[in-house]
Amino acid sequence: MTSPVTGPRTTTEFAVLREVENRVLWLSSAVIHHANRVRENPSGLKVGGHQASSASMVSIMTTLWFRHLRPEDRVSVKPHASPVLHSINYLLGRLDASYLPRLREFGGLQSYPSRIKDPDPVDYSTGSVGIGATAPIWGALSRRYVDTVLGGAGTGRQYSLVGDAELDEGAVWEAVLDPTVGELGEVVWVVDLNRQSLDRVVPNIAADKLQGMFAAAGWQVITVKYGQLLEELFARPGGAELRRRIDEMPNPEYQRLLRCGAQELRRRLAGVGRGAAEIQALVDQVDDDTLVDAIANLGGHDLEALDRAFSSIDDTRPTVIFAYTVKGYGLATRGHPQNHSALLTQQQMQELADRVGGDLDDPWRAFSPDSAAHALCARTAERLRRPETPSIQPPDLPADIGRTPSGTATTQAALGRTLLDLTRAAPEAAKRVVTVSPDVSSSTNLGGWVNKVGVWSANERLNWFADDAETILHWHEKPTGQHIELGIAETNLVSLIGELGTTWSRWGQPLLPIGVLYDPFVERALEPWSYGIYAGGQSILVGTPSGVSLASEGGAHQSIKTPSIGLEQPGCVYYEPAFAIDTEWTLLAGLARLGRPDGTSAYLRLSTRPVDQTLAAVPTDPAARERRRRQVVAGAYPLRRAANPKVTLAAMGAVVPEALAAADRLDLLGIPADVVCVTSPDLLYRAVRARQGHEQAESWVLDQTFPADRAAPLVTVLDGHPHTLSFLATVNRVPTTALGVTRFGQSGSLDDVYRYHGLNADSIVAAALDLAG
């Protein structure tokens, strides 16, 4: 991948680039200043913004955008540097000036870069620390997948501009250490090494250790530590001692020097001990202004040094550039330990304007049309112009494949069965399905699918077990495979399916990504998955096995709260089917919502409990079958109707057989019971809210499933927290009892565990008797 920089790098070119750099510093500072000091704020609540965190990124982003970035490249910007991104977009003509005074205003510029909500181009949404940093890794993998399987994704580097404090996040190292990542030569991280966090100067940043960790993972490591001014001092007599002194001094001591004037610097800088006399002699020869400038002259603010770093990227492996910077560089708050959210005063803003050519009275003033800086912005804008992404509609998916399962089966097994059926019923749609799992393909019933479509790899790999007759799972890795296997790191899985779910908008190629993991670990993966949905990633997350129905695994592997997650997660439809046919219908409905501007994600909670499929009582009449399918997809259906019901049992997922058994016993006791099979408490709750006028949603399913003329006391039961279904009592305002799991699980047989948690037929019958009197 070649850089757009061509020809010799001249002094004049960098002088113009410095003019642009100064304007970016001014604009980013002014955007925050206006939001906090100028714009009316009737509520008096803090608006916020990060002038110091933006300032440390100005040189890096100016060099990248105006020297090296290409239209096919994508950049994830450090969350607190969003004003720098908006300032650059303004200079490039991609953002109207009317938005600059509207940082963190409703309908204005977002607090952190947002692909969906910001008015100017944003490649990756950031803001959740560590997640935005790793997103370009999964973006790179998604681009490669699209290009090998479908074609048309092109090339391009995927940059992450990362705050050094983000490297504390576990998500970063889970991503860096995945074996697949070492092959992604288009991935480039730039670490803003300002060695400060929100509250403090970091005492032991251990930059050498961090660099060694990246190197050990196979990354190219480039360090940009000192700028030209300091390097010139290092070349003088006493310079070697000065370099060693700065290299070896504790980070807090160095940060304190940034706050010193010239006289105090002369007193502090030499220190004591070896080399002090040589350093003092060197310092005595330097004028005050040069000395003050030199101590902050780090490589992350030296345009020439940064230019050389970007030009030396090796595209055969991932690259990380450690750029030493000063937090608040160029501002009155530079290096202050509490500058994270500090705001410049009016006087300090005026001083900044005087120094860099800004204007407080006309803060958004553009470059003169006849200036070299204006010409550079115009050339850069033209160079970075991206062609329109063609819009390809996802292929049609069947709503019903037509199979009626019989015998005994699990909803987990139905997942793999449906995917295989899809390859025959709708091959064009099946071609766009990509499954991802964290080393649990076989244990989540994807084995047949994997055997059918193969495992994706950028290059063909020999399957050494292909001739082993006892090998059931055939691990054929090839560029056209449709299953991606990651290491055991759920964060990586959901981050990848989020990026696979954006390919329709990035490269015009819609994918249908399905991530499969054990349901107890959905909570571990929730934050990056939720953030992926916020950023426009549309995917299906399958949690399986789930609940205490995974009896023998004990409490550590039994999920309790995940039904609540499904109910409450925005941008997602949650299903928990009881039968194989329900799994097929809800999965197909979820797939049909992916890869489109108005699309949504889905979460399916599946079980390994074998269930008699005849209990589903699937209608044989085509019209009745279609009515059942629509109800399943809408959230619930009447599974059994009594002549004059005295109680309604609403059950979900694996415990539906217990509800049916309880209904049989209640009937013998003279208490006829309706049984409702809930497939989506999420959609039912939206229907209730629609009835109340709180949101736009269809509510017809409530009339068909819980008609007012059949209203009766209600028992709800699920293998999860009972409050998930308790709202159903509000549909007809009836007395209710909610059964479910509120304690950590136990190991044991299914009967023992269901009895322990009150999910068995005895518990349901007892609850119904209490309500029916």
Short mmCIF file of C-alpha atoms in Angstrom, two decimals, residues 43-267:
data_model
loop_
_atom_site.label_atom_id
_atom_site.label_comp_id
_atom_site.label_asym_id
_atom_site.label_seq_id
_atom_site.Cartn_x
_atom_site.Cartn_y
_atom_site.Cartn_z
CA SER A 43 -29.85 24.17 32.92
CA GLY A 44 -26.40 24.96 34.26
CA LEU A 45 -25.31 21.36 33.73
CA LYS A 46 -21.73 20.71 32.67
CA VAL A 47 -21.34 20.42 28.90
CA GLY A 48 -17.78 19.12 28.85
CA GLY A 49 -15.22 18.40 26.21
CA HIS A 50 -11.51 17.70 26.26
CA GLN A 51 -9.26 20.45 24.99
CA ALA A 52 -6.09 18.85 26.38
CA SER A 53 -6.85 15.38 25.01
CA SER A 54 -7.63 16.91 21.63
CA ALA A 55 -4.43 18.96 21.61
CA SER A 56 -2.23 15.91 22.08
CA MET A 57 -3.67 14.42 18.86
CA VAL A 58 -3.55 17.49 16.60
CA SER A 59 -0.10 16.89 15.08
CA ILE A 60 -0.75 13.17 14.56
CA MET A 61 -4.10 13.69 12.87
CA THR A 62 -2.89 16.62 10.77
CA THR A 63 0.00 14.56 9.44
CA LEU A 64 -2.19 11.53 8.78
CA TRP A 65 -5.04 13.33 7.01
CA PHE A 66 -3.05 15.89 5.04
CA ARG A 67 -0.06 13.67 4.10
CA HIS A 68 -0.83 9.96 4.20
CA LEU A 69 -4.52 9.08 4.30
CA ARG A 70 -6.14 7.64 1.15
CA PRO A 71 -9.84 7.41 0.26
CA GLU A 72 -9.90 3.64 0.81
CA ASP A 73 -8.47 3.95 4.33
CA ARG A 74 -10.62 4.07 7.46
CA VAL A 75 -9.78 5.69 10.81
CA SER A 76 -11.03 5.12 14.35
CA VAL A 77 -10.45 8.35 16.29
CA LYS A 78 -9.71 8.48 20.01
CA PRO A 79 -13.04 9.43 21.67
CA HIS A 80 -11.84 12.60 23.37
CA ALA A 81 -10.28 13.86 20.12
CA SER A 82 -13.63 14.12 18.33
CA PRO A 83 -13.31 17.95 18.06
CA VAL A 84 -10.09 17.42 16.08
CA LEU A 85 -11.91 15.14 13.64
CA HIS A 86 -14.73 17.64 13.19
CA SER A 87 -12.23 20.48 12.72
CA ILE A 88 -10.42 18.58 9.98
CA ASN A 89 -13.70 17.66 8.30
CA TYR A 90 -14.66 21.34 8.38
CA LEU A 91 -11.39 22.38 6.73
CA LEU A 92 -11.95 19.71 4.06
CA GLY A 93 -15.46 20.96 3.33
CA ARG A 94 -17.16 17.91 4.80
CA LEU A 95 -18.84 19.72 7.71
CA ASP A 96 -20.86 22.90 7.56
CA ALA A 97 -19.65 25.69 9.86
CA SER A 98 -23.10 25.84 11.47
CA TYR A 99 -22.28 22.62 13.37
CA LEU A 100 -19.06 23.88 14.97
CA PRO A 101 -20.90 25.81 17.73
CA ARG A 102 -23.07 22.75 18.43
CA LEU A 103 -20.77 20.28 20.16
CA ARG A 104 -22.79 18.11 22.56
CA GLU A 105 -25.99 19.96 21.62
CA PHE A 106 -29.12 18.00 20.76
CA GLY A 107 -28.92 17.26 17.03
CA GLY A 108 -25.39 18.66 16.86
CA LEU A 109 -21.93 17.15 17.06
CA GLN A 110 -21.85 14.12 19.32
CA SER A 111 -19.68 13.89 22.41
CA TYR A 112 -17.63 11.16 20.73
CA PRO A 113 -17.37 10.20 17.07
CA SER A 114 -20.53 8.47 15.85
CA ARG A 115 -21.05 6.86 12.45
CA ILE A 116 -24.81 7.11 12.84
CA LYS A 117 -25.42 10.43 14.59
CA ASP A 118 -22.69 12.84 13.52
CA PRO A 119 -23.39 15.02 10.46
CA ASP A 120 -19.90 14.60 8.97
CA PRO A 121 -18.01 11.47 7.86
CA VAL A 122 -17.03 9.20 10.76
CA ASP A 123 -15.53 5.80 9.95
CA TYR A 124 -15.85 4.18 13.38
CA SER A 125 -17.96 5.06 16.38
CA THR A 126 -15.83 5.36 19.49
CA GLY A 127 -16.43 6.38 23.08
CA SER A 128 -16.49 3.04 24.85
CA VAL A 129 -12.85 2.81 25.87
CA GLY A 130 -10.98 0.00 24.14
CA ILE A 131 -13.88 -1.00 21.88
CA GLY A 132 -13.37 1.75 19.32
CA ALA A 133 -9.66 1.05 19.41
CA THR A 134 -10.08 -2.57 18.38
CA ALA A 135 -12.91 -2.00 15.88
CA PRO A 136 -10.55 -1.45 12.89
CA ILE A 137 -9.05 -4.89 13.50
CA TRP A 138 -12.45 -6.46 12.99
CA GLY A 139 -13.16 -3.98 10.19
CA ALA A 140 -10.04 -5.22 8.42
CA LEU A 141 -11.10 -8.84 8.87
CA SER A 142 -14.60 -8.00 7.60
CA ARG A 143 -13.21 -6.25 4.52
CA ARG A 144 -11.05 -9.26 3.73
CA TYR A 145 -14.00 -11.60 4.20
CA VAL A 146 -16.20 -9.58 1.85
CA ASP A 147 -13.44 -9.37 -0.73
CA THR A 148 -12.70 -13.10 -0.80
CA VAL A 149 -16.27 -14.38 -0.54
CA LEU A 150 -18.27 -11.74 -2.46
CA GLY A 151 -15.71 -9.37 -4.00
CA GLY A 152 -15.67 -5.60 -4.36
CA ALA A 153 -14.35 -4.49 -0.96
CA GLY A 154 -11.05 -3.22 -2.36
CA THR A 155 -8.09 -2.48 -0.12
CA GLY A 156 -7.17 0.12 2.47
CA ARG A 157 -5.51 0.53 5.81
CA GLN A 158 -7.52 0.46 9.01
CA TYR A 159 -6.13 3.00 11.47
CA SER A 160 -6.78 3.23 15.21
CA LEU A 161 -5.82 6.43 17.01
CA VAL A 162 -5.58 5.20 20.57
CA GLY A 163 -5.11 6.96 23.89
CA ASP A 164 -2.39 5.30 25.94
CA ALA A 165 -4.82 4.81 28.83
CA GLU A 166 -6.96 2.66 26.51
CA LEU A 167 -4.18 0.07 26.58
CA ASP A 168 -5.32 -0.72 30.13
CA GLU A 169 -8.46 -2.30 28.68
CA GLY A 170 -8.56 -6.07 28.43
CA ALA A 171 -10.42 -5.85 25.12
CA VAL A 172 -7.26 -4.42 23.54
CA TRP A 173 -5.09 -7.39 24.43
CA GLU A 174 -7.78 -9.96 23.68
CA ALA A 175 -7.81 -8.54 20.15
CA VAL A 176 -4.05 -8.09 19.73
CA LEU A 177 -3.36 -11.66 20.84
CA ASP A 178 -5.85 -13.41 18.57
CA PRO A 179 -3.78 -15.45 16.07
CA THR A 180 -5.79 -14.14 13.11
CA VAL A 181 -4.78 -10.54 13.80
CA GLY A 182 -1.09 -11.16 13.09
CA GLU A 183 -1.96 -11.62 9.40
CA LEU A 184 -3.70 -8.24 9.04
CA GLY A 185 -0.99 -6.03 7.60
CA GLU A 186 -3.46 -3.23 6.87
CA VAL A 187 -4.01 -2.59 10.59
CA VAL A 188 -2.15 0.46 11.96
CA TRP A 189 -2.46 1.74 15.52
CA VAL A 190 -1.09 5.10 16.64
CA VAL A 191 -0.77 5.35 20.41
CA ASP A 192 -1.04 8.88 21.80
CA LEU A 193 1.54 8.33 24.54
CA ASN A 194 0.84 11.39 26.69
CA ARG A 195 1.26 9.40 29.92
CA GLN A 196 -1.69 11.01 31.66
CA SER A 197 -5.06 9.58 32.55
CA LEU A 198 -8.25 11.29 33.69
CA ASP A 199 -7.11 12.06 37.23
CA ARG A 200 -3.35 11.87 37.28
CA VAL A 201 0.03 11.61 35.71
CA VAL A 202 0.60 7.88 35.29
CA PRO A 203 3.58 6.99 37.51
CA ASN A 204 4.85 3.91 35.64
CA ILE A 205 3.74 3.97 32.02
CA ALA A 206 6.12 1.10 31.12
CA ALA A 207 6.28 2.04 27.45
CA ASP A 208 9.07 -0.48 26.81
CA LYS A 209 6.90 -3.28 28.17
CA LEU A 210 3.94 -2.24 26.01
CA GLN A 211 6.13 -2.12 22.93
CA GLY A 212 7.49 -5.56 23.77
CA MET A 213 3.97 -6.97 24.10
CA PHE A 214 3.03 -5.76 20.63
CA ALA A 215 6.31 -7.03 19.19
CA ALA A 216 5.75 -10.43 20.79
CA ALA A 217 2.35 -10.57 19.05
CA GLY A 218 4.10 -10.08 15.70
CA TRP A 219 3.44 -6.37 15.21
CA GLN A 220 5.85 -3.88 13.70
CA VAL A 221 6.67 -1.38 16.46
CA ILE A 222 7.68 2.18 15.54
CA THR A 223 8.59 4.67 18.25
CA VAL A 224 8.47 8.42 17.67
CA LYS A 225 9.91 9.78 20.89
CA TYR A 226 11.75 13.06 20.37
CA GLY A 227 11.31 15.99 18.03
CA GLN A 228 13.89 17.79 15.92
CA LEU A 229 14.63 20.49 18.51
CA LEU A 230 15.51 18.00 21.24
CA GLU A 231 17.47 15.84 18.79
CA GLU A 232 19.59 18.89 17.91
CA LEU A 233 20.32 19.45 21.61
CA PHE A 234 21.21 15.78 22.00
CA ALA A 235 23.81 16.22 19.25
CA ARG A 236 25.68 18.92 21.20
CA PRO A 237 28.28 18.37 23.93
CA GLY A 238 26.34 17.16 26.98
CA GLY A 239 23.49 15.99 24.75
CA ALA A 240 24.05 12.30 25.37
CA GLU A 241 23.79 12.94 29.10
CA LEU A 242 20.62 15.00 28.57
CA ARG A 243 19.03 12.19 26.55
CA ARG A 244 19.89 9.63 29.23
CA ARG A 245 18.56 11.97 31.93
CA ILE A 246 15.20 12.41 30.18
CA ASP A 247 14.98 8.72 29.23
CA GLU A 248 15.58 7.62 32.81
CA MET A 249 13.63 10.19 34.78
CA PRO A 250 10.28 9.10 36.27
CA ASN A 251 7.27 10.15 34.25
CA PRO A 252 5.81 12.45 36.97
CA GLU A 253 9.14 14.31 37.17
CA TYR A 254 9.15 14.87 33.42
CA GLN A 255 5.52 16.01 33.46
CA ARG A 256 6.40 18.48 36.22
CA LEU A 257 9.11 20.00 34.00
CA LEU A 258 6.44 20.80 31.41
CA ARG A 259 4.90 23.21 33.92
CA CYS A 260 8.17 25.07 34.59
CA GLY A 261 9.36 28.39 33.26
CA ALA A 262 12.89 28.81 31.94
CA GLN A 263 14.55 29.68 35.24
CA GLU A 264 13.01 26.78 37.10
CA LEU A 265 13.90 24.46 34.23
CA ARG A 266 17.54 25.50 34.51
CA ARG A 267 17.43 24.62 38.20
#
